[in-house]
Every structure is written in C-alpha cells, then in structure tokens.
C-alpha cells in the first residue's frame, strides 16, 4: 500500500551534481528514519546516509562532505544532494524508510524502486 517513488537520477560528469528525491505515499500515519543506500554492480548494498525524524544526519565516510541528506516532513520526501561526484559514486541508489501505516500496529521498512546514477570520468 505504501510506495516510495524515486526520481532525479541520471548521467553526469565527474565533479558534477545530482539531486535525488524519494516521496512516500499511501496510507501513511508517520515516517521515522529515512535513508539512502547504493549498490554498484557485483557489490553489496551499502548505507550512504540516514536522517531521523528530527533531522539528525549521518553519512558514510566515502560521501561525507560531498553529499547532503534532507527531508520535507510535510511532503514525506527525502532528498540526497550529491556534489563533487566521482566515478566510484556510480551505482543504483535506493531510498528506504521506516513507516507507520494508518491503523497499523508498528513501523515497517519500505524500499524505493532504485534509480541509476552514472558518473563519467
């Protein structure tokens, strides 16, 4: 019933920027932590950034200082601003969120569909 829809991925040259968006929709009562993961071909899916419901953020060392996670609670949307992109940032990016559905008994974890970001050298 709950969907996370991502947008904003694409192809960019090294040093460029992209901004990803992920909007949660459906019968949502509350959204707690929201996260961005990424997965390169042949590699495991790794956590990139997380933001709590109160706006506290953490980042993987590989993106610290270059990426910024933010959220708009009124829109149930999380963003990932990616600057100074490197070829090693090339991956499928997935948003993730802990969501309480209206009438639900507890939070459940949901995933976006993934969006491909490709950084050329």
JSON list of N, CA and C in Angstrom, two decimals, residues 43-93:
[
{"chain": "A", "resi": 43, "resn": "UNK", "atom": "N", "xyz": [28.49, -5.67, -6.22]},
{"chain": "A", "resi": 43, "resn": "UNK", "atom": "CA", "xyz": [28.79, -5.31, -4.84]},
{"chain": "A", "resi": 43, "resn": "UNK", "atom": "C", "xyz": [27.53, -5.32, -4.00]},
{"chain": "A", "resi": 44, "resn": "UNK", "atom": "N", "xyz": [27.72, -5.35, -2.70]},
{"chain": "A", "resi": 44, "resn": "UNK", "atom": "CA", "xyz": [26.60, -5.35, -1.78]},
{"chain": "A", "resi": 44, "resn": "UNK", "atom": "C", "xyz": [26.00, -3.95, -1.68]},
{"chain": "A", "resi": 45, "resn": "UNK", "atom": "N", "xyz": [24.79, -3.90, -1.17]},
{"chain": "A", "resi": 45, "resn": "UNK", "atom": "CA", "xyz": [24.11, -2.63, -0.97]},
{"chain": "A", "resi": 45, "resn": "UNK", "atom": "C", "xyz": [24.60, -1.99, 0.33]},
{"chain": "A", "resi": 46, "resn": "UNK", "atom": "N", "xyz": [25.09, -0.76, 0.23]},
{"chain": "A", "resi": 46, "resn": "UNK", "atom": "CA", "xyz": [25.67, -0.07, 1.37]},
{"chain": "A", "resi": 46, "resn": "UNK", "atom": "C", "xyz": [24.87, 1.16, 1.75]},
{"chain": "A", "resi": 47, "resn": "UNK", "atom": "N", "xyz": [24.84, 1.44, 3.03]},
{"chain": "A", "resi": 47, "resn": "UNK", "atom": "CA", "xyz": [24.18, 2.64, 3.53]},
{"chain": "A", "resi": 47, "resn": "UNK", "atom": "C", "xyz": [25.01, 3.86, 3.18]},
{"chain": "A", "resi": 48, "resn": "UNK", "atom": "N", "xyz": [24.36, 4.87, 2.61]},
{"chain": "A", "resi": 48, "resn": "UNK", "atom": "CA", "xyz": [25.02, 6.11, 2.22]},
{"chain": "A", "resi": 48, "resn": "UNK", "atom": "C", "xyz": [24.77, 7.21, 3.24]},
{"chain": "A", "resi": 49, "resn": "UNK", "atom": "N", "xyz": [23.51, 7.38, 3.64]},
{"chain": "A", "resi": 49, "resn": "UNK", "atom": "CA", "xyz": [23.14, 8.45, 4.56]},
{"chain": "A", "resi": 49, "resn": "UNK", "atom": "C", "xyz": [21.83, 8.12, 5.22]},
{"chain": "A", "resi": 50, "resn": "UNK", "atom": "N", "xyz": [21.62, 8.66, 6.40]},
{"chain": "A", "resi": 50, "resn": "UNK", "atom": "CA", "xyz": [20.38, 8.47, 7.13]},
{"chain": "A", "resi": 50, "resn": "UNK", "atom": "C", "xyz": [20.00, 9.79, 7.78]},
{"chain": "A", "resi": 51, "resn": "UNK", "atom": "N", "xyz": [18.71, 10.04, 7.86]},
{"chain": "A", "resi": 51, "resn": "UNK", "atom": "CA", "xyz": [18.19, 11.21, 8.54]},
{"chain": "A", "resi": 51, "resn": "UNK", "atom": "C", "xyz": [17.02, 10.77, 9.42]},
{"chain": "A", "resi": 52, "resn": "UNK", "atom": "N", "xyz": [17.05, 11.18, 10.67]},
{"chain": "A", "resi": 52, "resn": "UNK", "atom": "CA", "xyz": [15.99, 10.82, 11.60]},
{"chain": "A", "resi": 52, "resn": "UNK", "atom": "C", "xyz": [14.80, 11.74, 11.42]},
{"chain": "A", "resi": 53, "resn": "UNK", "atom": "N", "xyz": [13.71, 11.41, 12.10]},
{"chain": "A", "resi": 53, "resn": "UNK", "atom": "CA", "xyz": [12.52, 12.24, 12.02]},
{"chain": "A", "resi": 53, "resn": "UNK", "atom": "C", "xyz": [12.78, 13.64, 12.54]},
{"chain": "A", "resi": 54, "resn": "UNK", "atom": "N", "xyz": [13.74, 13.79, 13.43]},
{"chain": "A", "resi": 54, "resn": "UNK", "atom": "CA", "xyz": [14.10, 15.09, 13.96]},
{"chain": "A", "resi": 54, "resn": "UNK", "atom": "C", "xyz": [15.16, 15.83, 13.17]},
{"chain": "A", "resi": 55, "resn": "UNK", "atom": "N", "xyz": [15.65, 15.23, 12.08]},
{"chain": "A", "resi": 55, "resn": "UNK", "atom": "CA", "xyz": [16.60, 15.90, 11.22]},
{"chain": "A", "resi": 55, "resn": "UNK", "atom": "C", "xyz": [18.06, 15.60, 11.50]},
{"chain": "A", "resi": 56, "resn": "UNK", "atom": "N", "xyz": [18.35, 14.67, 12.39]},
{"chain": "A", "resi": 56, "resn": "UNK", "atom": "CA", "xyz": [19.74, 14.30, 12.66]},
{"chain": "A", "resi": 56, "resn": "UNK", "atom": "C", "xyz": [20.26, 13.45, 11.51]},
{"chain": "A", "resi": 57, "resn": "UNK", "atom": "N", "xyz": [21.46, 13.75, 11.04]},
{"chain": "A", "resi": 57, "resn": "UNK", "atom": "CA", "xyz": [22.01, 13.08, 9.86]},
{"chain": "A", "resi": 57, "resn": "UNK", "atom": "C", "xyz": [23.31, 12.36, 10.16]},
{"chain": "A", "resi": 58, "resn": "UNK", "atom": "N", "xyz": [23.55, 11.28, 9.43]},
{"chain": "A", "resi": 58, "resn": "UNK", "atom": "CA", "xyz": [24.82, 10.57, 9.43]},
{"chain": "A", "resi": 58, "resn": "UNK", "atom": "C", "xyz": [25.15, 10.17, 8.01]},
{"chain": "A", "resi": 59, "resn": "UNK", "atom": "N", "xyz": [26.45, 10.03, 7.72]},
{"chain": "A", "resi": 59, "resn": "UNK", "atom": "CA", "xyz": [26.91, 9.74, 6.37]},
{"chain": "A", "resi": 59, "resn": "UNK", "atom": "C", "xyz": [28.00, 8.68, 6.38]},
{"chain": "A", "resi": 60, "resn": "UNK", "atom": "N", "xyz": [28.05, 7.92, 5.30]},
{"chain": "A", "resi": 60, "resn": "UNK", "atom": "CA", "xyz": [29.19, 7.05, 5.08]},
{"chain": "A", "resi": 60, "resn": "UNK", "atom": "C", "xyz": [30.43, 7.90, 4.85]},
{"chain": "A", "resi": 61, "resn": "UNK", "atom": "N", "xyz": [31.57, 7.40, 5.29]},
{"chain": "A", "resi": 61, "resn": "UNK", "atom": "CA", "xyz": [32.81, 8.15, 5.14]},
{"chain": "A", "resi": 61, "resn": "UNK", "atom": "C", "xyz": [33.10, 8.49, 3.68]},
{"chain": "A", "resi": 62, "resn": "UNK", "atom": "N", "xyz": [32.70, 7.62, 2.77]},
{"chain": "A", "resi": 62, "resn": "UNK", "atom": "CA", "xyz": [33.00, 7.81, 1.36]},
{"chain": "A", "resi": 62, "resn": "UNK", "atom": "C", "xyz": [32.29, 9.01, 0.74]},
{"chain": "A", "resi": 63, "resn": "UNK", "atom": "N", "xyz": [31.22, 9.48, 1.37]},
{"chain": "A", "resi": 63, "resn": "UNK", "atom": "CA", "xyz": [30.45, 10.59, 0.81]},
{"chain": "A", "resi": 63, "resn": "UNK", "atom": "C", "xyz": [30.42, 11.81, 1.71]},
{"chain": "A", "resi": 64, "resn": "UNK", "atom": "N", "xyz": [31.00, 11.71, 2.88]},
{"chain": "A", "resi": 64, "resn": "UNK", "atom": "CA", "xyz": [30.97, 12.81, 3.84]},
{"chain": "A", "resi": 64, "resn": "UNK", "atom": "C", "xyz": [31.62, 14.05, 3.25]},
{"chain": "A", "resi": 65, "resn": "UNK", "atom": "N", "xyz": [30.93, 15.17, 3.39]},
{"chain": "A", "resi": 65, "resn": "UNK", "atom": "CA", "xyz": [31.42, 16.43, 2.85]},
{"chain": "A", "resi": 65, "resn": "UNK", "atom": "C", "xyz": [30.99, 16.69, 1.43]},
{"chain": "A", "resi": 66, "resn": "UNK", "atom": "N", "xyz": [30.48, 15.69, 0.74]},
{"chain": "A", "resi": 66, "resn": "UNK", "atom": "CA", "xyz": [30.04, 15.84, -0.65]},
{"chain": "A", "resi": 66, "resn": "UNK", "atom": "C", "xyz": [28.53, 15.68, -0.80]},
{"chain": "A", "resi": 67, "resn": "UNK", "atom": "N", "xyz": [27.94, 14.79, -0.01]},
{"chain": "A", "resi": 67, "resn": "UNK", "atom": "CA", "xyz": [26.52, 14.50, -0.10]},
{"chain": "A", "resi": 67, "resn": "UNK", "atom": "C", "xyz": [25.79, 15.12, 1.10]},
{"chain": "A", "resi": 68, "resn": "UNK", "atom": "N", "xyz": [24.55, 15.52, 0.88]},
{"chain": "A", "resi": 68, "resn": "UNK", "atom": "CA", "xyz": [23.72, 16.05, 1.94]},
{"chain": "A", "resi": 68, "resn": "UNK", "atom": "C", "xyz": [22.34, 15.42, 1.87]},
{"chain": "A", "resi": 69, "resn": "UNK", "atom": "N", "xyz": [21.92, 14.81, 2.96]},
{"chain": "A", "resi": 69, "resn": "UNK", "atom": "CA", "xyz": [20.58, 14.25, 3.04]},
{"chain": "A", "resi": 69, "resn": "UNK", "atom": "C", "xyz": [19.68, 15.25, 3.77]},
{"chain": "A", "resi": 70, "resn": "UNK", "atom": "N", "xyz": [18.46, 15.40, 3.29]},
{"chain": "A", "resi": 70, "resn": "UNK", "atom": "CA", "xyz": [17.50, 16.29, 3.92]},
{"chain": "A", "resi": 70, "resn": "UNK", "atom": "C", "xyz": [16.11, 15.71, 3.74]},
{"chain": "A", "resi": 71, "resn": "UNK", "atom": "N", "xyz": [15.13, 16.30, 4.41]},
{"chain": "A", "resi": 71, "resn": "UNK", "atom": "CA", "xyz": [13.77, 15.80, 4.29]},
{"chain": "A", "resi": 71, "resn": "UNK", "atom": "C", "xyz": [12.77, 16.93, 4.43]},
{"chain": "A", "resi": 72, "resn": "UNK", "atom": "N", "xyz": [11.61, 16.71, 3.86]},
{"chain": "A", "resi": 72, "resn": "UNK", "atom": "CA", "xyz": [10.48, 17.60, 3.98]},
{"chain": "A", "resi": 72, "resn": "UNK", "atom": "C", "xyz": [9.36, 16.77, 4.60]},
{"chain": "A", "resi": 73, "resn": "UNK", "atom": "N", "xyz": [9.15, 16.93, 5.88]},
{"chain": "A", "resi": 73, "resn": "UNK", "atom": "CA", "xyz": [8.19, 16.08, 6.58]},
{"chain": "A", "resi": 73, "resn": "UNK", "atom": "C", "xyz": [6.76, 16.31, 6.08]},
{"chain": "A", "resi": 74, "resn": "UNK", "atom": "N", "xyz": [6.45, 17.52, 5.67]},
{"chain": "A", "resi": 74, "resn": "UNK", "atom": "CA", "xyz": [5.11, 17.80, 5.16]},
{"chain": "A", "resi": 74, "resn": "UNK", "atom": "C", "xyz": [4.82, 17.05, 3.88]},
{"chain": "A", "resi": 75, "resn": "UNK", "atom": "N", "xyz": [5.86, 16.74, 3.11]},
{"chain": "A", "resi": 75, "resn": "UNK", "atom": "CA", "xyz": [5.72, 16.03, 1.84]},
{"chain": "A", "resi": 75, "resn": "UNK", "atom": "C", "xyz": [6.13, 14.57, 1.93]},
{"chain": "A", "resi": 76, "resn": "UNK", "atom": "N", "xyz": [6.55, 14.12, 3.10]},
{"chain": "A", "resi": 76, "resn": "UNK", "atom": "CA", "xyz": [7.05, 12.75, 3.28]},
{"chain": "A", "resi": 76, "resn": "UNK", "atom": "C", "xyz": [8.10, 12.42, 2.23]},
{"chain": "A", "resi": 77, "resn": "UNK", "atom": "N", "xyz": [9.02, 13.35, 2.04]},
{"chain": "A", "resi": 77, "resn": "UNK", "atom": "CA", "xyz": [10.02, 13.23, 1.00]},
{"chain": "A", "resi": 77, "resn": "UNK", "atom": "C", "xyz": [11.42, 13.38, 1.58]},
{"chain": "A", "resi": 78, "resn": "UNK", "atom": "N", "xyz": [12.33, 12.55, 1.10]},
{"chain": "A", "resi": 78, "resn": "UNK", "atom": "CA", "xyz": [13.74, 12.63, 1.46]},
{"chain": "A", "resi": 78, "resn": "UNK", "atom": "C", "xyz": [14.53, 12.96, 0.21]},
{"chain": "A", "resi": 79, "resn": "UNK", "atom": "N", "xyz": [15.58, 13.76, 0.37]},
{"chain": "A", "resi": 79, "resn": "UNK", "atom": "CA", "xyz": [16.42, 14.19, -0.73]},
{"chain": "A", "resi": 79, "resn": "UNK", "atom": "C", "xyz": [17.87, 13.79, -0.47]},
{"chain": "A", "resi": 80, "resn": "UNK", "atom": "N", "xyz": [18.60, 13.61, -1.54]},
{"chain": "A", "resi": 80, "resn": "UNK", "atom": "CA", "xyz": [20.04, 13.41, -1.45]},
{"chain": "A", "resi": 80, "resn": "UNK", "atom": "C", "xyz": [20.70, 14.33, -2.47]},
{"chain": "A", "resi": 81, "resn": "UNK", "atom": "N", "xyz": [21.34, 15.38, -1.98]},
{"chain": "A", "resi": 81, "resn": "UNK", "atom": "CA", "xyz": [22.10, 16.28, -2.83]},
{"chain": "A", "resi": 81, "resn": "UNK", "atom": "C", "xyz": [23.51, 15.73, -2.95]},
{"chain": "A", "resi": 82, "resn": "UNK", "atom": "N", "xyz": [23.94, 15.44, -4.16]},
{"chain": "A", "resi": 82, "resn": "UNK", "atom": "CA", "xyz": [25.24, 14.83, -4.42]},
{"chain": "A", "resi": 82, "resn": "UNK", "atom": "C", "xyz": [26.09, 15.81, -5.21]},
{"chain": "A", "resi": 83, "resn": "UNK", "atom": "N", "xyz": [27.15, 16.28, -4.60]},
{"chain": "A", "resi": 83, "resn": "UNK", "atom": "CA", "xyz": [28.07, 17.22, -5.24]},
{"chain": "A", "resi": 83, "resn": "UNK", "atom": "C", "xyz": [29.44, 16.58, -5.39]},
{"chain": "A", "resi": 84, "resn": "UNK", "atom": "N", "xyz": [30.25, 17.19, -6.24]},
{"chain": "A", "resi": 84, "resn": "UNK", "atom": "CA", "xyz": [31.62, 16.71, -6.48]},
{"chain": "A", "resi": 84, "resn": "UNK", "atom": "C", "xyz": [31.64, 15.22, -6.76]},
{"chain": "A", "resi": 85, "resn": "UNK", "atom": "N", "xyz": [30.79, 14.79, -7.65]},
{"chain": "A", "resi": 85, "resn": "UNK", "atom": "CA", "xyz": [30.62, 13.37, -7.92]},
{"chain": "A", "resi": 85, "resn": "UNK", "atom": "C", "xyz": [31.86, 12.76, -8.54]},
{"chain": "A", "resi": 86, "resn": "UNK", "atom": "N", "xyz": [32.12, 11.52, -8.16]},
{"chain": "A", "resi": 86, "resn": "UNK", "atom": "CA", "xyz": [33.25, 10.75, -8.63]},
{"chain": "A", "resi": 86, "resn": "UNK", "atom": "C", "xyz": [32.76, 9.51, -9.36]},
{"chain": "A", "resi": 87, "resn": "UNK", "atom": "N", "xyz": [33.57, 8.94, -10.26]},
{"chain": "A", "resi": 87, "resn": "UNK", "atom": "CA", "xyz": [33.15, 7.71, -10.93]},
{"chain": "A", "resi": 87, "resn": "UNK", "atom": "C", "xyz": [32.78, 6.60, -9.96]},
{"chain": "A", "resi": 88, "resn": "UNK", "atom": "N", "xyz": [33.43, 6.52, -8.82]},
{"chain": "A", "resi": 88, "resn": "UNK", "atom": "CA", "xyz": [33.11, 5.48, -7.86]},
{"chain": "A", "resi": 88, "resn": "UNK", "atom": "C", "xyz": [31.75, 5.68, -7.19]},
{"chain": "A", "resi": 89, "resn": "UNK", "atom": "N", "xyz": [31.10, 6.83, -7.41]},
{"chain": "A", "resi": 89, "resn": "UNK", "atom": "CA", "xyz": [29.74, 7.03, -6.94]},
{"chain": "A", "resi": 89, "resn": "UNK", "atom": "C", "xyz": [28.71, 6.38, -7.85]},
{"chain": "A", "resi": 90, "resn": "UNK", "atom": "N", "xyz": [29.14, 5.88, -9.00]},
{"chain": "A", "resi": 90, "resn": "UNK", "atom": "CA", "xyz": [28.23, 5.22, -9.92]},
{"chain": "A", "resi": 90, "resn": "UNK", "atom": "C", "xyz": [27.59, 4.01, -9.25]},
{"chain": "A", "resi": 91, "resn": "UNK", "atom": "N", "xyz": [26.27, 3.99, -9.21]},
{"chain": "A", "resi": 91, "resn": "UNK", "atom": "CA", "xyz": [25.55, 2.91, -8.54]},
{"chain": "A", "resi": 91, "resn": "UNK", "atom": "C", "xyz": [24.06, 3.11, -8.74]},
{"chain": "A", "resi": 92, "resn": "UNK", "atom": "N", "xyz": [23.31, 2.08, -8.40]},
{"chain": "A", "resi": 92, "resn": "UNK", "atom": "CA", "xyz": [21.87, 2.23, -8.23]},
{"chain": "A", "resi": 92, "resn": "UNK", "atom": "C", "xyz": [21.61, 2.72, -6.82]},
{"chain": "A", "resi": 93, "resn": "UNK", "atom": "N", "xyz": [20.86, 3.78, -6.70]},
{"chain": "A", "resi": 93, "resn": "UNK", "atom": "CA", "xyz": [20.57, 4.38, -5.40]},
{"chain": "A", "resi": 93, "resn": "UNK", "atom": "C", "xyz": [19.14, 4.05, -4.99]}
]
